[in-house]
Coordinates of C-alpha atoms and ligand atoms in Angstrom, one line a residue:
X1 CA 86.9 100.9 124.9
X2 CA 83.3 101.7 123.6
X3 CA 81.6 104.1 126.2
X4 CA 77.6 103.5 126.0
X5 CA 75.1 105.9 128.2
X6 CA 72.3 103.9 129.4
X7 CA 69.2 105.7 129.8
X8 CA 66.6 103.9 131.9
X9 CA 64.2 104.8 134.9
X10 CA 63.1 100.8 135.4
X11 CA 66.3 100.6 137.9
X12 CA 66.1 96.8 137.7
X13 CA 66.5 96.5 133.7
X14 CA 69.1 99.4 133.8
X15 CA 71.3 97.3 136.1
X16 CA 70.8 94.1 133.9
X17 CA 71.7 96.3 130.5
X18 CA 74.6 97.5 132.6
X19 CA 75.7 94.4 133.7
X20 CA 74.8 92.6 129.8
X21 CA 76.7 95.3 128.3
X22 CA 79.8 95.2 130.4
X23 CA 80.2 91.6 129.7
X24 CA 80.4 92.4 126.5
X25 CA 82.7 94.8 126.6
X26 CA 81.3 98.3 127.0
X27 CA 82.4 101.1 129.3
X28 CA 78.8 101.9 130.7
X29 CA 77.3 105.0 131.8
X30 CA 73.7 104.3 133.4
X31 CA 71.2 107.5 134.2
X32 CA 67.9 106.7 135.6
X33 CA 66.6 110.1 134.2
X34 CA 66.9 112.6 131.3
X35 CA 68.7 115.2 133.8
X36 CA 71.1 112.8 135.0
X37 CA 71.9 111.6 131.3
X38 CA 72.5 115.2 130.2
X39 CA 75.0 115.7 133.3
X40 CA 76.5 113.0 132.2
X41 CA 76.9 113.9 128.8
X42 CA 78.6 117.0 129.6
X43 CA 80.7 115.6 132.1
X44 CA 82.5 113.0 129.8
X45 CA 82.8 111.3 125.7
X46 CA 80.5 108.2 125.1
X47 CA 80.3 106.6 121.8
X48 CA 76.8 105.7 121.7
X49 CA 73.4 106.2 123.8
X50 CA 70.7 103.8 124.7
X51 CA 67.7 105.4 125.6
X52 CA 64.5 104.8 127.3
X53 CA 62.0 107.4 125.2
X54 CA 59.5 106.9 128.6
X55 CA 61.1 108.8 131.2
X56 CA 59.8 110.2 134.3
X57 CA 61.6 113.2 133.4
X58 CA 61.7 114.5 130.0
X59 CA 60.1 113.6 127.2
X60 CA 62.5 111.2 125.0
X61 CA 62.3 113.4 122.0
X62 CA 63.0 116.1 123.8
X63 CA 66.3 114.5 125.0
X64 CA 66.8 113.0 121.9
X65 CA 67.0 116.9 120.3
X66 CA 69.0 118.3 123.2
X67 CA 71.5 114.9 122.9
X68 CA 71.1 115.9 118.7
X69 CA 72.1 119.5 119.8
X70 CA 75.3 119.2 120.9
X71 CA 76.9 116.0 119.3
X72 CA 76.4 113.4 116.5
X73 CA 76.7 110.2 119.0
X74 CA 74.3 107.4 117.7
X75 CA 70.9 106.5 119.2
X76 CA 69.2 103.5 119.7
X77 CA 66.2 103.9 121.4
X78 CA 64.0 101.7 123.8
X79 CA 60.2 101.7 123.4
X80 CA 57.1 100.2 123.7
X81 CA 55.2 97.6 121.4
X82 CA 52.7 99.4 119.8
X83 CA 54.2 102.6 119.7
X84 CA 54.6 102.9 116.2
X85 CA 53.9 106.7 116.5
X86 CA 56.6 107.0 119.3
X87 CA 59.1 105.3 117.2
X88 CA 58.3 107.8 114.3
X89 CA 58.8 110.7 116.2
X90 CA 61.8 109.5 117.5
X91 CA 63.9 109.0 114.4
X92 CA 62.4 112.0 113.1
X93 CA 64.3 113.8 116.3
X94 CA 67.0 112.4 115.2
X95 CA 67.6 108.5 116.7
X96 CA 69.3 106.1 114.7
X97 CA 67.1 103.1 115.6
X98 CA 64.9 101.9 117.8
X99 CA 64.3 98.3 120.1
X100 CA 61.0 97.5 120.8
X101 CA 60.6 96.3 124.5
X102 CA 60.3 93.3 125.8
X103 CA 63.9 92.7 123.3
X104 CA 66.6 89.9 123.5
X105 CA 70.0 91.1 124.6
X106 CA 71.2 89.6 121.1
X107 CA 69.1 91.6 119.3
X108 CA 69.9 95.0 121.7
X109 CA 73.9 94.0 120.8
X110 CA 73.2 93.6 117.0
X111 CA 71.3 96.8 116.8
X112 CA 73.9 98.5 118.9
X113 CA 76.9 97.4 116.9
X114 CA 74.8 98.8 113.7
X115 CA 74.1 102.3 114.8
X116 CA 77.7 102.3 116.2
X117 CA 78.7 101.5 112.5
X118 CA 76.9 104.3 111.5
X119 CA 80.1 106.6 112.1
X120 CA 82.7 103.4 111.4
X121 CA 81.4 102.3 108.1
X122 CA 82.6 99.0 107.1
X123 CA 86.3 99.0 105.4
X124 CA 85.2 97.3 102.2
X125 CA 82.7 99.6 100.6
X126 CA 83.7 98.2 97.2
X127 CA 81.6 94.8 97.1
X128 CA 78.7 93.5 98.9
X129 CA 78.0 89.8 98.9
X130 CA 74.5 88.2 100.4
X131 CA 73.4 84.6 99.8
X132 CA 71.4 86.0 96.8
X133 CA 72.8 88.8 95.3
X134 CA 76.5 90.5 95.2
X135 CA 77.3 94.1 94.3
X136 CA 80.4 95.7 92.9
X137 CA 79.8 99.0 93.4
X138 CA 83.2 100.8 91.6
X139 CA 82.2 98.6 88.6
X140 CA 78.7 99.4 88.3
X141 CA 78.1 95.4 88.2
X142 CA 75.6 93.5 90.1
X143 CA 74.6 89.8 90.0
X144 CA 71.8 87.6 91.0
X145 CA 73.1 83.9 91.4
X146 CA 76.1 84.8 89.1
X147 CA 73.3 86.2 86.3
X148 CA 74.2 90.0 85.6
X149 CA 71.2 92.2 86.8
X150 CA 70.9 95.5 85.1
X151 CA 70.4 98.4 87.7
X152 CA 69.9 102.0 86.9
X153 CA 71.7 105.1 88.8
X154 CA 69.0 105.5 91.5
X155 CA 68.7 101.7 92.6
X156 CA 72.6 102.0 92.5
X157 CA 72.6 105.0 94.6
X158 CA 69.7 103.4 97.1
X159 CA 71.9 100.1 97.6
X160 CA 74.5 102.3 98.5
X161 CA 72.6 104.3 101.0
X162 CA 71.7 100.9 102.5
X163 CA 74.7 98.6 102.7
X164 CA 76.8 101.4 103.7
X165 CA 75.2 100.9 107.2
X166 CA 74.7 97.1 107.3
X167 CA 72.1 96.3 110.1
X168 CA 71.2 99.9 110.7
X169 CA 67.4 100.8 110.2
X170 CA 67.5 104.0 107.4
X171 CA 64.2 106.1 107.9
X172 CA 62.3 107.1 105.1
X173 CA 63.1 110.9 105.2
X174 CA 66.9 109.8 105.3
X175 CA 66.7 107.9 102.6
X176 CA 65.0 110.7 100.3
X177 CA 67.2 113.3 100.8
X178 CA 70.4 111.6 100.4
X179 CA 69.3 109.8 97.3
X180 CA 66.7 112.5 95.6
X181 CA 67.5 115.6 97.7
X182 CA 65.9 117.9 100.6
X183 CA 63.0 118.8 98.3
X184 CA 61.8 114.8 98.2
X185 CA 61.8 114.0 102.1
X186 CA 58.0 113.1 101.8
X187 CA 57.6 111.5 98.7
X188 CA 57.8 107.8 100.7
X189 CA 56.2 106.7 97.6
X190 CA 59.1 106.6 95.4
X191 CA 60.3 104.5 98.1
X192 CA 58.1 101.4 97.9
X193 CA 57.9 101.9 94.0
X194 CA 61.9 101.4 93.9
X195 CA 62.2 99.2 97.0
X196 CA 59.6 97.3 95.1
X197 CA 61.8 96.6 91.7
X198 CA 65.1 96.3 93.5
X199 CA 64.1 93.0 95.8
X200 CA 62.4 92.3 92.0
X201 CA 65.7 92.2 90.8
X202 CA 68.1 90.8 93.8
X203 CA 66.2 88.8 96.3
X204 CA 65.9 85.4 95.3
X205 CA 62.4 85.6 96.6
X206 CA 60.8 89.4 96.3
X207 CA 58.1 88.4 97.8
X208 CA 60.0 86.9 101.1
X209 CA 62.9 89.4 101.0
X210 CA 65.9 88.5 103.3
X211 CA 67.9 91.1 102.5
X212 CA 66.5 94.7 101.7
X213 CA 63.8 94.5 104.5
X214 CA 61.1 97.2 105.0
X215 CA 59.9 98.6 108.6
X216 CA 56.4 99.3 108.2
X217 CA 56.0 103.2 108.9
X218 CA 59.9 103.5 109.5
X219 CA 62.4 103.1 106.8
X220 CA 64.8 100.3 105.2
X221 CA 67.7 98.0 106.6
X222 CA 69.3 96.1 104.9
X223 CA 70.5 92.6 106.5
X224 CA 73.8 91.4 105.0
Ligands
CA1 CA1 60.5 103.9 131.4

């Protein structure tokens, strides 16, 4: 059974995401504060944590670090509309993703089951398929609507990065060093230059893309 620690000082949605999550099969945890979800930690494995970043407590990047510190466990964090900042700092402390509040338990489980891919990648590497495009990754083939598409090392290497995680949000500094290296991490230009000429080549609409969507300030997901 998937264990999830639920970190949430608003007792009344921590006891409805406890209640959601168990109904869908979870093993929950809940900890109204940072202290109590550190206990916690140390006390027994989970799988995957869902944190509030506003606690009365400790800061949520703080927690976030200490949580970072001692074991890779994914993080999907809660936080507040217009907290673009807040979200930045977050992934940069190392969370996975991020749910802005008010959120729909759908979208909470679909972002969940991402980050929890994160360590599970999907079986098939080999091949993506999407409505629009398919990849063969082995072969070094891709294809819009059955018409070969040329790609060059780095896109291939970017698509990889992406799909790998299907669902997942990738931040920016992520992205850069696994594809360019440790040196590039804040050269977010390259980026939008080469997010820019992929959806050019794959998305049936580049200007509408379905697929290789872009979070404004955040990173890249790509939606299968
Ligand atoms: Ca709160």
């Amino acid at each position: 059974m998937t264990t999830v620690l639920v970190v949430e000082d608003e007792r009344r949605l921590l006891r409805a995401l406890q209640l959601a999550l168990q109904s869908h099969g979870y093993d929950v945890v809940a900890a109204p504060t940072g202290t109590s979800a550190l206990a916690s930690l140390a006390e027994r494995a989970v799988d995957a944590v869902v944190l509030d970043l506003g606690l009365p407590d400790m800061d949520g990047q703080v927690l976030i670090r200490r949580v970072r510190a001692t074991a890779s466990i994914p993080i999907l964090v809660l936080s507040a509309r217009h907290a673009s900042a807040q979200k930045v700092a977050a992934l940069d402390a190392g969370a996975d993703d991020y749910v802005t509040k008010p959120f729909g338990l759908d979208e909470l489980l679909a972002r969940l089951r991402a980050v929890l891919r994160r360590g599970h990648p999907t079986a098939d590497l080999d091949r993506v398929d999407t409505g629009s495009f398919s990849l063969d990754f082995p072969a070094r083939r891709a294809a819009r609507n059955g018409d070969e598409v040329r790609l060059t090392p780095t896109e291939w290497k970017i698509l990889e990065v992406l799909t790998h995680t299907p669902g997942r949000l990738v931040p920016h500094q992520e992205m850069l060093e696994r594809v360019w290296g440790p040196a590039y991490v804040k050269e977010t230009q390259y980026l939008r230059v080469y997010l820019g000429q992929l959806r050019r080549k794959l998305e049936a609409d580049p200007s509408r893309p379905r697929h290789l969507i872009t979070e404004a300030g955040l990173g890249y997901r790509f939606d299968p």
